[in-house]
Coordinates of C-alpha atoms in Angstrom, one line a residue:
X1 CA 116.1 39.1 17.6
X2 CA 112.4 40.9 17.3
X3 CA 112.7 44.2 18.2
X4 CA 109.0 45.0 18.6
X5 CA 108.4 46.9 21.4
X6 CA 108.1 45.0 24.5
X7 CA 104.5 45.5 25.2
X8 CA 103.3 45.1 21.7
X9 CA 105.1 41.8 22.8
X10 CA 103.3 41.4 25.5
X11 CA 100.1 42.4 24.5
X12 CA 100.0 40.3 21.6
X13 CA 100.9 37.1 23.2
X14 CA 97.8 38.0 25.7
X15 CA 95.5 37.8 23.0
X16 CA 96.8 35.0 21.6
X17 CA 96.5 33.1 24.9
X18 CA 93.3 34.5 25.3
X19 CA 91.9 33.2 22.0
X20 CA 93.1 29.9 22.8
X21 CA 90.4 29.9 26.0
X22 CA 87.3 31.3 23.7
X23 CA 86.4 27.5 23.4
X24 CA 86.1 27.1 27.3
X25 CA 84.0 31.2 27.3
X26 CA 86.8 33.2 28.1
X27 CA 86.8 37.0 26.1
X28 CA 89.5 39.1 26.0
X29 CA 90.0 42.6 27.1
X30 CA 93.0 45.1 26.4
X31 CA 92.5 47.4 28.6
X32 CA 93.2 44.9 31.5
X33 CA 94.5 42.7 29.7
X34 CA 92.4 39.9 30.9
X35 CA 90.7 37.0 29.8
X36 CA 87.0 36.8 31.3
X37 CA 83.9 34.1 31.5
X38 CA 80.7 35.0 33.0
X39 CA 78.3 32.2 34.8
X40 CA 75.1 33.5 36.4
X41 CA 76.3 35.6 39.1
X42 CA 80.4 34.8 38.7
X43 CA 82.4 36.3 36.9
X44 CA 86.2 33.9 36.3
X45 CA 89.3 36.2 35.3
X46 CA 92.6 35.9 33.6
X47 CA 94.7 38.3 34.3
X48 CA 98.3 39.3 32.5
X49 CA 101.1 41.3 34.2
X50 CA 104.4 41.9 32.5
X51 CA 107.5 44.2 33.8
X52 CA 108.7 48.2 33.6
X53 CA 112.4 46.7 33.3
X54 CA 111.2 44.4 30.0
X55 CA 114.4 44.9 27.3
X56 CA 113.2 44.6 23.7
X57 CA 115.0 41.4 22.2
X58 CA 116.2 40.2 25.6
X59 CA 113.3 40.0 27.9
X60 CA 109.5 40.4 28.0
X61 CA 108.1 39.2 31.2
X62 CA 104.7 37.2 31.1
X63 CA 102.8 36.5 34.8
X64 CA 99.4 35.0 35.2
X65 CA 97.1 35.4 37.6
X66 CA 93.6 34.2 38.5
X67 CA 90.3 35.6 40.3
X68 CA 86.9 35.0 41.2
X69 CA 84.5 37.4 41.5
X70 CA 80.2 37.1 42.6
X71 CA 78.4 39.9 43.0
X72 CA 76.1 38.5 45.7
X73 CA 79.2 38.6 48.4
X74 CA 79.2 42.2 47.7
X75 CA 75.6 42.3 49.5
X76 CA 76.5 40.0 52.0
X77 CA 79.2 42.2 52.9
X78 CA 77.2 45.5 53.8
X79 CA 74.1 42.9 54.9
X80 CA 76.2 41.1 57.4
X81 CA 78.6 44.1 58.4
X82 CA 81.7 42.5 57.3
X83 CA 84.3 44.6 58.6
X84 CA 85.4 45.6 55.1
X85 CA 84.3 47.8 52.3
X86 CA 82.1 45.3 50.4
X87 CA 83.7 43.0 47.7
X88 CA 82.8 41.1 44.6
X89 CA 86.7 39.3 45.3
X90 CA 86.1 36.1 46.6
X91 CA 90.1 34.3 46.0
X92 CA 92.7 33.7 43.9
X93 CA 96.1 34.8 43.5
X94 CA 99.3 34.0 41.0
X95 CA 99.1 31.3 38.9
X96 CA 101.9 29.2 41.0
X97 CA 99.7 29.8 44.2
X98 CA 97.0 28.3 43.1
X99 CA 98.5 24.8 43.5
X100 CA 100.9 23.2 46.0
X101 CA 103.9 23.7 46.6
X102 CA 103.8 27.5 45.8
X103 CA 105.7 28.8 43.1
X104 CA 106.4 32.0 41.8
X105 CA 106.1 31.4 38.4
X106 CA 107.0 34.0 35.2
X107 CA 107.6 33.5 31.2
X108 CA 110.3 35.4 29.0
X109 CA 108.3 35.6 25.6
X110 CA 111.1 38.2 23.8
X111 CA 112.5 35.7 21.9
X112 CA 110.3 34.6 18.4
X113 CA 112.1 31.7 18.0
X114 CA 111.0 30.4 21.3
X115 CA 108.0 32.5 21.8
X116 CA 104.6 29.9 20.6
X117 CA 106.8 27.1 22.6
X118 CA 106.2 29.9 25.4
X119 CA 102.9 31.0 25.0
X120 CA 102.0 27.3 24.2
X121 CA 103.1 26.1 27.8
X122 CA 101.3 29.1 29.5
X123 CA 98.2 27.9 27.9
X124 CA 98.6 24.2 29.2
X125 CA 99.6 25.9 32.8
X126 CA 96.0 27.4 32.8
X127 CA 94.7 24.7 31.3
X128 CA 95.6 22.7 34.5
X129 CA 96.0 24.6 37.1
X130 CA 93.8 27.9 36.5
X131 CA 90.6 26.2 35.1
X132 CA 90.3 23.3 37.9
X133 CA 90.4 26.3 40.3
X134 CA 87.5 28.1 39.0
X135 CA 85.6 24.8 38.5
X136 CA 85.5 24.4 41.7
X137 CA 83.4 27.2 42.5
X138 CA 80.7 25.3 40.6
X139 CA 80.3 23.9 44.0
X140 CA 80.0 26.3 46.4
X141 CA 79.1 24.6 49.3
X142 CA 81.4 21.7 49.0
X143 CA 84.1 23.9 48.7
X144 CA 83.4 26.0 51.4
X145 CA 82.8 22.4 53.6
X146 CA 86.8 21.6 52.4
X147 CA 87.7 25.4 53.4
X148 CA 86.2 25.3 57.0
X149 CA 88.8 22.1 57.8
X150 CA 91.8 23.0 55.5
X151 CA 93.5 25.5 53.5
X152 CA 93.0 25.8 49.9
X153 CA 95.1 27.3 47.6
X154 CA 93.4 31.0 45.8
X155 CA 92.4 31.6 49.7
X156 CA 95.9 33.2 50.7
X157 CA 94.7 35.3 53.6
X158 CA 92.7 33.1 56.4
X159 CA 90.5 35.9 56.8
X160 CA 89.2 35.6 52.6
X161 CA 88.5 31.7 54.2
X162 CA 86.7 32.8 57.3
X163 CA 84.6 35.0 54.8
X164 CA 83.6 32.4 52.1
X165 CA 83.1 30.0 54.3
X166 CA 80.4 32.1 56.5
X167 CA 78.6 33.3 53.3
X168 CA 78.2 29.8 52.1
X169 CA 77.4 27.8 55.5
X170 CA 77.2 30.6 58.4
X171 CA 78.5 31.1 61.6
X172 CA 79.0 28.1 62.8
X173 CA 80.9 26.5 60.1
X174 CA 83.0 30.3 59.9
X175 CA 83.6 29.0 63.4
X176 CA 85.2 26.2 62.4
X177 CA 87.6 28.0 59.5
X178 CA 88.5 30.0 62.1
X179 CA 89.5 27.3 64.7
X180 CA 91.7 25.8 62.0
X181 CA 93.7 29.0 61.2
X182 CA 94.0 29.9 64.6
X183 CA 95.6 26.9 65.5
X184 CA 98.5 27.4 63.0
X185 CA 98.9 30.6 63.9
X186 CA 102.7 31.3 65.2
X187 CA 101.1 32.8 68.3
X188 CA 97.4 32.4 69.4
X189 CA 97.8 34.2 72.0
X190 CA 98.4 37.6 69.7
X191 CA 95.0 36.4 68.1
X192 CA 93.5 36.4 71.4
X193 CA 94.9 39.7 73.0
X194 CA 93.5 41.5 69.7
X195 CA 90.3 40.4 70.0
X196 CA 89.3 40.4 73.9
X197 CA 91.5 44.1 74.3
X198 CA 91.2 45.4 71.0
X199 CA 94.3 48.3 70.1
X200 CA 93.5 48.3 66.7
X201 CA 90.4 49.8 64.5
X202 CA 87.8 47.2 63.3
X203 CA 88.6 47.2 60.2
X204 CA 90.7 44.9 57.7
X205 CA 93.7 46.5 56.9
X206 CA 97.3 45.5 56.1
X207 CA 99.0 43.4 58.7
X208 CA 99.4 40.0 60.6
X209 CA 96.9 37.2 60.2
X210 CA 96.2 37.1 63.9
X211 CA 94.9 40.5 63.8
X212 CA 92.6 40.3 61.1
X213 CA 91.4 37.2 62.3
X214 CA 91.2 39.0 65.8
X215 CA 89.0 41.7 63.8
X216 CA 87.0 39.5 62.0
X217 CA 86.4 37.4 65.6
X218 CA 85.3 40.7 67.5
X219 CA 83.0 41.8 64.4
X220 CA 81.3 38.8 62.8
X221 CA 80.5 37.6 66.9
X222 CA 82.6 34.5 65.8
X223 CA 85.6 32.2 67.6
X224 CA 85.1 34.4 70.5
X225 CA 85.8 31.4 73.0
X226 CA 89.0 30.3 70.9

């Protein structure tokens, strides 16, 4: 077996995957590692994670994971008095959430026999599963008209939907985002207590859905009837 060090490994087979994304814009960058593409005022990033219990010759953990990132939500942000320290993070998440049914999903790339087979299927994975995300932010507007009525995968948190969606369309349509995630909540009625009696700062913070939607209700002057 190779017994490069694991994240020589690792590091290697980032760049590699990397290069194989320079048609499609993407650069590479060690110090994240990540792969990056810039469009006007978005920026699309591939990000690599490996593992502290990685055994050289046995196992070299490989995760992928995908953001978004546009400066002009950052101004919105402290414009609008979203009740969070201002953000360039719009959505996304680990590769297997950004597609249904979520998956966790890793690679073991220790072995050199098997390793290009590896690195070859990661490549595909973002190939279809990564790149179709960020392609659809070439679209703004339509996606945030999908997000105000349904859940898309990259938005984990409803309140990162409630946020997009306001940005791109406004209250009204935030509204409506907000409707649909109250509604799946496992109890409204912890959504509602938050907002009308409020026990808990204004702020985004850690914690259950219903609370930051509660936050983001009392705040943004939204869903206050829901």
């Amino acid at each position: 077996m190779d017994q490069e060090p694991p994240r020589q490994i690792f590091l290697d087979a980032c760049c590699e995957i990397s290069s194989r994304l320079e048609s499609v814009g993407f650069r590479f960058a060690k110090s994240g590692p990540h792969a990056s593409r810039r469009a006007g005022d978005w920026t699309f990033r591939i990000s690599f994670q490996s593992n502290y219990l990685n055994v050289s010759g046995e196992y070299v953990e490989l995760v992928v994971h995908a953001s978004v990132y546009n400066k002009a939500i950052r101004e919105w942000d402290e414009r609008n008095g979203w009740p969070a320290n201002g953000s360039d993070w719009i959505a996304g998440g680990h590769l297997g959430n950004l597609r249904t049914p979520y998956h966790w999903r890793t690679w073991n790339i220790a072995n050199p026999l098997t390793r290009q087979a590896e690195i070859a299927n990661i490549v595909a994975n973002v190939q279809t599963t990564v790149l179709p995300f960020f392609e659809r932010f070439g679209a703004p507007r339509e996606l945030a008209e999908e997000l105000a009525h349904s859940e898309v995968p990259g938005f984990m948190f409803p309140q990162n939907a409630v946020r997009f969606v306001f940005w791109q369309l406004g209250p009204e349509a935030a509204e409506n985002c907000m409707s649909y995630w109250v509604a799946r909540l496992p109890s409204p009625d912890v959504f509602r207590s938050e907002r009308d009696v409020p026990t808990l700062r204004d702020r985004l913070a850690a914690g259950s859905d219903a609370n930051n939607l509660a936050r983001v209700a009392r705040t943004m002057k939204i869903g206050l009837s829901l």
